Amino acid sequence: SFHFVLNDTIYKDNRIPPQGFTNAAFASFGGTPVDPDHEGPDPLYPDGQYWDEASYTLPAETRTVITTLYYQTTSKEYVEFLLNENETDDSGQLLYDLWVDNGRCPPVAMVADTAVVEVDGVADANTGGRDLRLRAGPSPSRGGLGIELETPRPIPVVLDLFDLEGRRVHTIELGEVAGSRRHVWDGRNDAGRPVRSGIYWLVMRAGERSRTQRVVLLR
């Protein structure tokens, strides 16, 4: 309703709580988060939670996920709503024109993160309990990396190095590996140039299975 003075019921409020949130404190002034789709009986947000959670089904071949949080001050739908619903004066048109003249409030990337997905297949019944192993060091390193790996049976192995933005910077194809193997990476990318300082993810792919280790390189 546009008669705000008559509005006395909250049907849904899906805003994420602020830091310091507790259900009791928000209930004291009628500000407890409300979502009619929440089944309960637990509260929608537990005390202290000031973030939301979302689940996504990833394709089976997923190896890297890049997540970016965007912030937009004003959406197109909201500006058009104010333009179309205001019948009192030209304020709606004025706001719309300012919005158009100033770039239409494009979303701004606030923060980004990258995660390497570790996919485990069904264990081989003949492995005798042995598993894939990956170990790289030193970390932090000012040069290359000594990479130690182990496979429970002969299997093709590929090592990939990703930066924090999910870009593959180097690939090492080791061919078929049986048991233990050691490899030394000289700190160069696929073009033969030294990689920059930073945090990287080393991913070992062996058939349908993988292992991942975070490494830090310094220059």
PDB file of C-alpha atoms in Angstrom:
ATOM      1  CA  SER A   1       0.000   0.000   0.000  1.00  0.00           C
ATOM      2  CA  PHE A   2       1.110   3.584  -0.644  1.00  0.00           C
ATOM      3  CA  HIS A   3      -0.744   4.664   2.521  1.00  0.00           C
ATOM      4  CA  PHE A   4       2.324   4.091   4.661  1.00  0.00           C
ATOM      5  CA  VAL A   5       0.679   5.372   7.839  1.00  0.00           C
ATOM      6  CA  LEU A   6      -1.771   2.437   7.645  1.00  0.00           C
ATOM      7  CA  ASN A   7       0.842  -0.256   7.101  1.00  0.00           C
ATOM      8  CA  ASP A   8       1.121  -2.299  10.301  1.00  0.00           C
ATOM      9  CA  THR A   9       2.199  -5.797   9.187  1.00  0.00           C
ATOM     10  CA  ILE A  10       5.490  -7.171   7.862  1.00  0.00           C
ATOM     11  CA  TYR A  11       4.863  -9.958   5.362  1.00  0.00           C
ATOM     12  CA  LYS A  12       8.440 -10.391   4.186  1.00  0.00           C
ATOM     13  CA  ASP A  13      11.762  -8.742   4.941  1.00  0.00           C
ATOM     14  CA  ASN A  14      14.691 -10.381   3.226  1.00  0.00           C
ATOM     15  CA  ARG A  15      17.342  -7.838   4.149  1.00  0.00           C
ATOM     16  CA  ILE A  16      20.515  -9.396   5.531  1.00  0.00           C
ATOM     17  CA  PRO A  17      20.923  -8.572   9.259  1.00  0.00           C
ATOM     18  CA  PRO A  18      23.682  -6.173  10.356  1.00  0.00           C
ATOM     19  CA  GLN A  19      26.668  -7.076  12.493  1.00  0.00           C
ATOM     20  CA  GLY A  20      25.693  -7.548  16.132  1.00  0.00           C
ATOM     21  CA  PHE A  21      22.289  -8.963  15.171  1.00  0.00           C
ATOM     22  CA  THR A  22      20.332 -10.938  17.756  1.00  0.00           C
ATOM     23  CA  ASN A  23      16.756 -12.132  17.380  1.00  0.00           C
ATOM     24  CA  ALA A  24      15.751 -10.900  20.836  1.00  0.00           C
ATOM     25  CA  ALA A  25      17.023  -7.362  20.226  1.00  0.00           C
ATOM     26  CA  PHE A  26      15.254  -7.112  16.867  1.00  0.00           C
ATOM     27  CA  ALA A  27      12.051  -8.642  18.250  1.00  0.00           C
ATOM     28  CA  SER A  28      11.926  -5.863  20.861  1.00  0.00           C
ATOM     29  CA  PHE A  29      11.062  -3.300  18.166  1.00  0.00           C
ATOM     30  CA  GLY A  30       9.344  -5.651  15.707  1.00  0.00           C
ATOM     31  CA  GLY A  31      12.309  -5.948  13.354  1.00  0.00           C
ATOM     32  CA  THR A  32      12.801  -9.723  13.315  1.00  0.00           C
ATOM     33  CA  PRO A  33      13.520 -10.944   9.750  1.00  0.00           C
ATOM     34  CA  VAL A  34      10.390 -12.425   8.159  1.00  0.00           C
ATOM     35  CA  ASP A  35      10.273 -14.904   5.280  1.00  0.00           C
ATOM     36  CA  PRO A  36       7.033 -16.803   4.599  1.00  0.00           C
ATOM     37  CA  ASP A  37       9.019 -19.539   2.818  1.00  0.00           C
ATOM     38  CA  HIS A  38      11.132 -20.282   5.897  1.00  0.00           C
ATOM     39  CA  GLU A  39       9.967 -23.576   7.416  1.00  0.00           C
ATOM     40  CA  GLY A  40      11.589 -23.235  10.852  1.00  0.00           C
ATOM     41  CA  PRO A  41      11.284 -23.930  13.742  1.00  0.00           C
ATOM     42  CA  ASP A  42      14.741 -22.370  14.037  1.00  0.00           C
ATOM     43  CA  PRO A  43      14.919 -18.616  13.358  1.00  0.00           C
ATOM     44  CA  LEU A  44      15.636 -17.427   9.838  1.00  0.00           C
ATOM     45  CA  TYR A  45      19.034 -16.118  10.994  1.00  0.00           C
ATOM     46  CA  PRO A  46      20.769 -17.347  14.152  1.00  0.00           C
ATOM     47  CA  ASP A  47      22.088 -14.760  16.598  1.00  0.00           C
ATOM     48  CA  GLY A  48      25.267 -13.149  15.293  1.00  0.00           C
ATOM     49  CA  GLN A  49      24.794 -14.065  11.617  1.00  0.00           C
ATOM     50  CA  TYR A  50      25.108 -11.001   9.404  1.00  0.00           C
ATOM     51  CA  TRP A  51      25.469 -12.792   6.046  1.00  0.00           C
ATOM     52  CA  ASP A  52      23.238 -14.787   3.765  1.00  0.00           C
ATOM     53  CA  GLU A  53      23.905 -18.255   2.400  1.00  0.00           C
ATOM     54  CA  ALA A  54      23.154 -19.632  -1.041  1.00  0.00           C
ATOM     55  CA  SER A  55      23.657 -23.072  -2.572  1.00  0.00           C
ATOM     56  CA  TYR A  56      24.369 -23.781  -6.217  1.00  0.00           C
ATOM     57  CA  THR A  57      24.588 -27.044  -8.128  1.00  0.00           C
ATOM     58  CA  LEU A  58      27.843 -27.121 -10.082  1.00  0.00           C
ATOM     59  CA  PRO A  59      28.455 -29.144 -13.259  1.00  0.00           C
ATOM     60  CA  ALA A  60      30.459 -32.312 -12.670  1.00  0.00           C
ATOM     61  CA  GLU A  61      33.393 -30.991 -14.701  1.00  0.00           C
ATOM     62  CA  THR A  62      33.760 -27.831 -12.564  1.00  0.00           C
ATOM     63  CA  ARG A  63      37.333 -27.177 -11.455  1.00  0.00           C
ATOM     64  CA  THR A  64      37.271 -23.470 -10.524  1.00  0.00           C
ATOM     65  CA  VAL A  65      34.582 -21.141  -9.172  1.00  0.00           C
ATOM     66  CA  ILE A  66      34.991 -17.347  -9.355  1.00  0.00           C
ATOM     67  CA  THR A  67      32.605 -15.388  -7.130  1.00  0.00           C
ATOM     68  CA  THR A  68      32.124 -11.622  -7.384  1.00  0.00           C
ATOM     69  CA  LEU A  69      29.987  -9.474  -5.087  1.00  0.00           C
ATOM     70  CA  TYR A  70      28.405  -6.468  -6.826  1.00  0.00           C
ATOM     71  CA  TYR A  71      26.717  -3.460  -5.261  1.00  0.00           C
ATOM     72  CA  GLN A  72      24.192  -1.279  -7.073  1.00  0.00           C
ATOM     73  CA  THR A  73      22.879   1.887  -5.440  1.00  0.00           C
ATOM     74  CA  THR A  74      19.672   2.086  -7.486  1.00  0.00           C
ATOM     75  CA  SER A  75      18.138  -0.445  -9.846  1.00  0.00           C
ATOM     76  CA  LYS A  76      16.478   0.242 -13.185  1.00  0.00           C
ATOM     77  CA  GLU A  77      13.207  -1.215 -11.909  1.00  0.00           C
ATOM     78  CA  TYR A  78      13.097   1.106  -8.902  1.00  0.00           C
ATOM     79  CA  VAL A  79      13.815   4.260 -10.913  1.00  0.00           C
ATOM     80  CA  GLU A  80      11.165   3.348 -13.486  1.00  0.00           C
ATOM     81  CA  PHE A  81       8.701   2.590 -10.688  1.00  0.00           C
ATOM     82  CA  LEU A  82       9.193   6.058  -9.186  1.00  0.00           C
ATOM     83  CA  LEU A  83       8.883   7.622 -12.635  1.00  0.00           C
ATOM     84  CA  ASN A  84       5.623   5.866 -13.496  1.00  0.00           C
ATOM     85  CA  GLU A  85       3.913   6.020 -10.105  1.00  0.00           C
ATOM     86  CA  ASN A  86       4.571   9.652  -9.201  1.00  0.00           C
ATOM     87  CA  GLU A  87       1.559  11.722 -10.288  1.00  0.00           C
ATOM     88  CA  THR A  88       2.066  14.710  -7.987  1.00  0.00           C
ATOM     89  CA  ASP A  89       4.827  16.633  -9.754  1.00  0.00           C
ATOM     90  CA  ASP A  90       7.823  16.096 -12.040  1.00  0.00           C
ATOM     91  CA  SER A  91      10.094  14.641  -9.328  1.00  0.00           C
ATOM     92  CA  GLY A  92       9.889  11.178 -10.862  1.00  0.00           C
ATOM     93  CA  GLN A  93      10.992  12.487 -14.255  1.00  0.00           C
ATOM     94  CA  LEU A  94      13.722  14.584 -12.652  1.00  0.00           C
ATOM     95  CA  LEU A  95      15.122  11.560 -10.829  1.00  0.00           C
ATOM     96  CA  TYR A  96      14.928   9.452 -13.991  1.00  0.00           C
ATOM     97  CA  ASP A  97      16.814  12.062 -16.020  1.00  0.00           C
ATOM     98  CA  LEU A  98      19.535  12.348 -13.379  1.00  0.00           C
ATOM     99  CA  TRP A  99      19.832   8.565 -13.342  1.00  0.00           C
ATOM    100  CA  VAL A 100      20.267   8.437 -17.131  1.00  0.00           C
ATOM    101  CA  ASP A 101      22.704  11.366 -17.219  1.00  0.00           C
ATOM    102  CA  ASN A 102      24.951   9.797 -14.583  1.00  0.00           C
ATOM    103  CA  GLY A 103      25.494   6.343 -16.038  1.00  0.00           C
ATOM    104  CA  ARG A 104      22.326   4.561 -14.830  1.00  0.00           C
ATOM    105  CA  CYS A 105      23.995   3.376 -11.587  1.00  0.00           C
ATOM    106  CA  PRO A 106      25.983   0.447 -13.002  1.00  0.00           C
ATOM    107  CA  PRO A 107      26.809  -2.338 -10.521  1.00  0.00           C
ATOM    108  CA  VAL A 108      30.215  -1.952  -8.861  1.00  0.00           C
ATOM    109  CA  ALA A 109      32.372  -4.989  -8.070  1.00  0.00           C
ATOM    110  CA  MET A 110      33.080  -4.839  -4.324  1.00  0.00           C
ATOM    111  CA  VAL A 111      35.093  -8.020  -3.787  1.00  0.00           C
ATOM    112  CA  ALA A 112      35.974 -11.210  -5.651  1.00  0.00           C
ATOM    113  CA  ASP A 113      37.296 -14.591  -4.611  1.00  0.00           C
ATOM    114  CA  THR A 114      38.282 -17.825  -6.315  1.00  0.00           C
ATOM    115  CA  ALA A 115      37.896 -21.383  -5.105  1.00  0.00           C
ATOM    116  CA  VAL A 116      39.354 -24.478  -6.701  1.00  0.00           C
ATOM    117  CA  VAL A 117      36.884 -27.354  -6.575  1.00  0.00           C
ATOM    118  CA  GLU A 118      38.282 -30.618  -5.324  1.00  0.00           C
ATOM    119  CA  VAL A 119      36.343 -33.504  -6.828  1.00  0.00           C
ATOM    120  CA  ASP A 120      36.780 -36.959  -5.381  1.00  0.00           C
ATOM    121  CA  GLY A 121      35.679 -40.011  -7.314  1.00  0.00           C
ATOM    122  CA  VAL A 122      34.789 -43.446  -5.972  1.00  0.00           C
ATOM    123  CA  ALA A 123      37.789 -45.102  -4.396  1.00  0.00           C
ATOM    124  CA  ASP A 124      39.324 -47.984  -6.329  1.00  0.00           C
ATOM    125  CA  ALA A 125      38.618 -51.250  -4.557  1.00  0.00           C
ATOM    126  CA  ASN A 126      42.173 -52.453  -5.320  1.00  0.00           C
ATOM    127  CA  THR A 127      44.066 -49.518  -3.849  1.00  0.00           C
ATOM    128  CA  GLY A 128      44.454 -51.128  -0.457  1.00  0.00           C
ATOM    129  CA  GLY A 129      43.473 -47.906   1.299  1.00  0.00           C
ATOM    130  CA  ARG A 130      46.179 -45.772  -0.391  1.00  0.00           C
ATOM    131  CA  ASP A 131      45.122 -42.412  -1.758  1.00  0.00           C
ATOM    132  CA  LEU A 132      46.264 -39.519  -3.907  1.00  0.00           C
ATOM    133  CA  ARG A 133      48.802 -37.309  -2.188  1.00  0.00           C
ATOM    134  CA  LEU A 134      50.074 -33.853  -3.105  1.00  0.00           C
ATOM    135  CA  ARG A 135      52.659 -31.786  -1.285  1.00  0.00           C
ATOM    136  CA  ALA A 136      54.469 -28.666  -2.499  1.00  0.00           C
ATOM    137  CA  GLY A 137      56.981 -26.401  -0.841  1.00  0.00           C
ATOM    138  CA  PRO A 138      58.445 -24.318   0.467  1.00  0.00           C
ATOM    139  CA  SER A 139      55.539 -21.906   0.909  1.00  0.00           C
ATOM    140  CA  PRO A 140      56.145 -19.043   0.792  1.00  0.00           C
ATOM    141  CA  SER A 141      58.781 -19.583  -1.885  1.00  0.00           C
ATOM    142  CA  ARG A 142      61.094 -17.074  -3.549  1.00  0.00           C
ATOM    143  CA  GLY A 143      61.825 -19.355  -6.459  1.00  0.00           C
ATOM    144  CA  GLY A 144      60.187 -22.502  -7.664  1.00  0.00           C
ATOM    145  CA  LEU A 145      58.415 -25.314  -5.908  1.00  0.00           C
ATOM    146  CA  GLY A 146      59.358 -28.851  -5.070  1.00  0.00           C
ATOM    147  CA  ILE A 147      56.248 -30.932  -5.789  1.00  0.00           C
ATOM    148  CA  GLU A 148      55.834 -34.394  -4.320  1.00  0.00           C
ATOM    149  CA  LEU A 149      52.897 -36.570  -5.319  1.00  0.00           C
ATOM    150  CA  GLU A 150      51.733 -40.117  -5.027  1.00  0.00           C
ATOM    151  CA  THR A 151      49.109 -42.188  -6.815  1.00  0.00           C
ATOM    152  CA  PRO A 152      47.608 -45.492  -5.705  1.00  0.00           C
ATOM    153  CA  ARG A 153      47.928 -47.004  -9.207  1.00  0.00           C
ATOM    154  CA  PRO A 154      49.292 -46.063 -12.649  1.00  0.00           C
ATOM    155  CA  ILE A 155      47.274 -43.093 -13.858  1.00  0.00           C
ATOM    156  CA  PRO A 156      47.857 -39.975 -16.022  1.00  0.00           C
ATOM    157  CA  VAL A 157      48.585 -36.919 -13.867  1.00  0.00           C
ATOM    158  CA  VAL A 158      48.350 -33.215 -14.761  1.00  0.00           C
ATOM    159  CA  LEU A 159      49.359 -30.323 -12.508  1.00  0.00           C
ATOM    160  CA  ASP A 160      47.701 -26.913 -12.994  1.00  0.00           C
ATOM    161  CA  LEU A 161      48.587 -23.657 -11.271  1.00  0.00           C
ATOM    162  CA  PHE A 162      45.792 -21.055 -10.906  1.00  0.00           C
ATOM    163  CA  ASP A 163      45.960 -17.477  -9.665  1.00  0.00           C
ATOM    164  CA  LEU A 164      43.345 -15.976  -7.317  1.00  0.00           C
ATOM    165  CA  GLU A 165      41.228 -14.822 -10.259  1.00  0.00           C
ATOM    166  CA  GLY A 166      40.903 -18.390 -11.499  1.00  0.00           C
ATOM    167  CA  ARG A 167      43.267 -18.011 -14.453  1.00  0.00           C
ATOM    168  CA  ARG A 168      45.454 -20.995 -15.285  1.00  0.00           C
ATOM    169  CA  VAL A 169      49.046 -19.751 -15.396  1.00  0.00           C
ATOM    170  CA  HIS A 170      50.931 -23.009 -15.880  1.00  0.00           C
ATOM    171  CA  THR A 171      50.248 -26.632 -16.752  1.00  0.00           C
ATOM    172  CA  ILE A 172      52.578 -29.588 -16.194  1.00  0.00           C
ATOM    173  CA  GLU A 173      51.687 -32.884 -17.882  1.00  0.00           C
ATOM    174  CA  LEU A 174      53.506 -35.649 -16.054  1.00  0.00           C
ATOM    175  CA  GLY A 175      52.144 -38.527 -18.090  1.00  0.00           C
ATOM    176  CA  GLU A 176      51.380 -41.783 -16.312  1.00  0.00           C
ATOM    177  CA  VAL A 177      52.479 -41.837 -12.699  1.00  0.00           C
ATOM    178  CA  ALA A 178      52.674 -44.993 -10.580  1.00  0.00           C
ATOM    179  CA  GLY A 179      53.506 -44.553  -6.908  1.00  0.00           C
ATOM    180  CA  SER A 180      55.678 -41.624  -5.821  1.00  0.00           C
ATOM    181  CA  ARG A 181      57.026 -38.886  -8.084  1.00  0.00           C
ATOM    182  CA  ARG A 182      58.887 -35.643  -7.458  1.00  0.00           C
ATOM    183  CA  HIS A 183      58.847 -32.675  -9.816  1.00  0.00           C
ATOM    184  CA  VAL A 184      60.507 -29.259  -9.530  1.00  0.00           C
ATOM    185  CA  TRP A 185      58.676 -26.263 -10.990  1.00  0.00           C
ATOM    186  CA  ASP A 186      60.919 -23.312 -11.788  1.00  0.00           C
ATOM    187  CA  GLY A 187      58.317 -20.602 -11.073  1.00  0.00           C
ATOM    188  CA  ARG A 188      57.625 -19.744 -14.723  1.00  0.00           C
ATOM    189  CA  ASN A 189      54.312 -19.661 -16.567  1.00  0.00           C
ATOM    190  CA  ASP A 190      53.432 -21.362 -19.832  1.00  0.00           C
ATOM    191  CA  ALA A 191      55.092 -18.501 -21.753  1.00  0.00           C
ATOM    192  CA  GLY A 192      58.370 -19.028 -19.899  1.00  0.00           C
ATOM    193  CA  ARG A 193      58.130 -15.839 -17.827  1.00  0.00           C
ATOM    194  CA  PRO A 194      58.409 -15.737 -14.015  1.00  0.00           C
ATOM    195  CA  VAL A 195      54.991 -15.506 -12.375  1.00  0.00           C
ATOM    196  CA  ARG A 196      54.219 -12.568 -10.107  1.00  0.00           C
ATOM    197  CA  SER A 197      54.215 -12.654  -6.324  1.00  0.00           C
ATOM    198  CA  GLY A 198      50.931 -13.798  -4.858  1.00  0.00           C
ATOM    199  CA  ILE A 199      48.743 -16.657  -3.728  1.00  0.00           C
ATOM    200  CA  TYR A 200      48.195 -19.532  -6.107  1.00  0.00           C
ATOM    201  CA  TRP A 201      46.348 -22.828  -6.143  1.00  0.00           C
ATOM    202  CA  LEU A 202      48.210 -25.941  -7.253  1.00  0.00           C
ATOM    203  CA  VAL A 203      45.770 -28.565  -8.547  1.00  0.00           C
ATOM    204  CA  MET A 204      46.735 -32.177  -9.175  1.00  0.00           C
ATOM    205  CA  ARG A 205      44.384 -34.011 -11.524  1.00  0.00           C
ATOM    206  CA  ALA A 206      44.626 -37.786 -11.664  1.00  0.00           C
ATOM    207  CA  GLY A 207      41.870 -39.256 -13.801  1.00  0.00           C
ATOM    208  CA  GLU A 208      38.564 -38.140 -12.299  1.00  0.00           C
ATOM    209  CA  ARG A 209      40.081 -37.246  -8.941  1.00  0.00           C
ATOM    210  CA  SER A 210      42.059 -34.243  -7.784  1.00  0.00           C
ATOM    211  CA  ARG A 211      44.045 -32.735  -4.949  1.00  0.00           C
ATOM    212  CA  THR A 212      44.604 -29.046  -4.238  1.00  0.00           C
ATOM    213  CA  GLN A 213      47.196 -27.064  -2.280  1.00  0.00           C
ATOM    214  CA  ARG A 214      47.480 -23.325  -1.656  1.00  0.00           C
ATOM    215  CA  VAL A 215      50.966 -21.913  -2.232  1.00  0.00           C
ATOM    216  CA  VAL A 216      52.499 -18.451  -1.815  1.00  0.00           C
ATOM    217  CA  LEU A 217      55.183 -17.116  -4.175  1.00  0.00           C
ATOM    218  CA  LEU A 218      57.393 -14.105  -3.429  1.00  0.00           C
ATOM    219  CA  ARG A 219      59.647 -12.165  -5.769  1.00  0.00           C
TER     220      ARG A 219
END
